[in-house]
Amino acid sequence: MASALRLALLFQLHVVEGKLLSVAVLPHGDFAYDPGLVNRSGGSVQLHTAARELGHDISEETPDLLFVTTPHGLELSERYLVYLNSHNAGASPLDDMPHAAGNRTVPMNFTSPQGLAMQLLEHLQKEKLPAEGLRGFSDAQPLPISWGEILPLSFVQKAREEQGLDLPPVLLMSFPLRRFNHSDSMVPELLRLGSATADFLEALPQRVAWIVSADLAHTHLATGPYGYCPCAQPFDDAVVRWAKDLPAESAAEALLHEGRGWQRAGAASCGFTGLVAAHGAMAQISNLTGQPTWRGQVLAYAHPTYYGMMVARFERQTVLLVLSIALMNLVTAVMVNSSLDQASEDKEVKKAWLAAKKKKQMEELKVMFHELDEDGSGDLSLSEIRSELAGSEDIEQLFMMLDYDGGGAVDADEFCEGVFKAASSDRTSMELGRITKQCNLILANSRVLAKTVVGDEGAGAGPTNATLEGRIGKLESEVSGMRSTMRHLLKLVDNMPS
């Protein structure tokens, strides 16, 4: 297993993290900010707790930039608005329940990256989207902001303050006034807006968190300012299913078909445009990566009064994907390691089996040798082998391989070892073995010859000429035999297939 883990480490995995880290849906309703305004009833506490949790999650991602869409900022009649001032500031009233809020307000100010804001505007216009930029007061004063921007961002700001950090720069966009009566017909355009914005954010060097400022249907109560519509709860249910089901195809159906229909029927959700744009952005990134990239989670949903609110996050699945690849690599490594271990065990088993087989065959060859040795001399001649193996075409070649010293006979060891190798090796290997033995024999005879010629010091008279001539003749005979074998070997090599 340790080997498998080491092998898995060879698969170096790097998380290629996109610039758009996450998408968050945060409410801008007073009761999510302060549940005390409705006596902590109607799910307001759960909304507040979930929003605080999501604010911490966003802060822990350490984004360099927040991209925020708002339905309640500065609004043009027809065009999407990109804020171009370097600073934005204001105070949000808590006036849904004035008697409970006591004229309390929530102040906030933040910076905006002017250069990026202008680049985003130019990008959207290049994509033929109806977008415009606004710079106010010659940038000498901040553009105003209120509840649609301040309350959602307050949850992130609180988490950053607890960490001793400032709020990151905010790139802010608002939706046009036509959303009030025509948001359902804006869906194709909103999807394009989200897709184009995602392309822009992904190309940035900064890490970005996308925040959708959104409340849901505003027609849950007849006593509310927009009256009652039976479409309110179905709209909210469809949006919740969208957030829960993503990345399943049913998510898009829930938001873009069901939710759109209930919005047309009178749900009056201020957040619908922001949700659709965010869906377009996530769909575009999934298209770019070629796989479902986002997974939604609803942290809380409730409608304490006449309007619904949801806290939801959409996490990018890049890290999970890489972990999945790492897991697959680990499994592969374990499988490879097991195969290597099995192969090693198989080699050992095969080695032992071959050794046992050789031992048995050598014993059988010794019995065969003694049967062939008719005169009991302990050597086999070519004639003895011929008499027992008549008709074999390779008898002479086999005998030449066995009789490497050219003596005309082979002993038991030469016979057994040679026949065994001939049966288990190709002919070329046998010839090479024969040459090796001949070379060793020639070397030994050469040493004997040299010693004889030089003679031992103090040994008296040297060898006779007849003795020298006999030994030289034997050496020449062995060299001649080796030459013959070499010619035979070269012929075999030439005939080998290329």
GROMACS .gro file of C-alpha atoms in nm, residues 79 86 238 438:
model
    4
   79ARG     CA    1  -3.023   4.979  -1.949
   86SER     CA    2  -1.420   5.507  -0.695
  238ALA     CA    3  -3.948   2.686  -0.774
  438GLN     CA    4   3.596  -2.297  -2.687
   0.00000   0.00000   0.00000
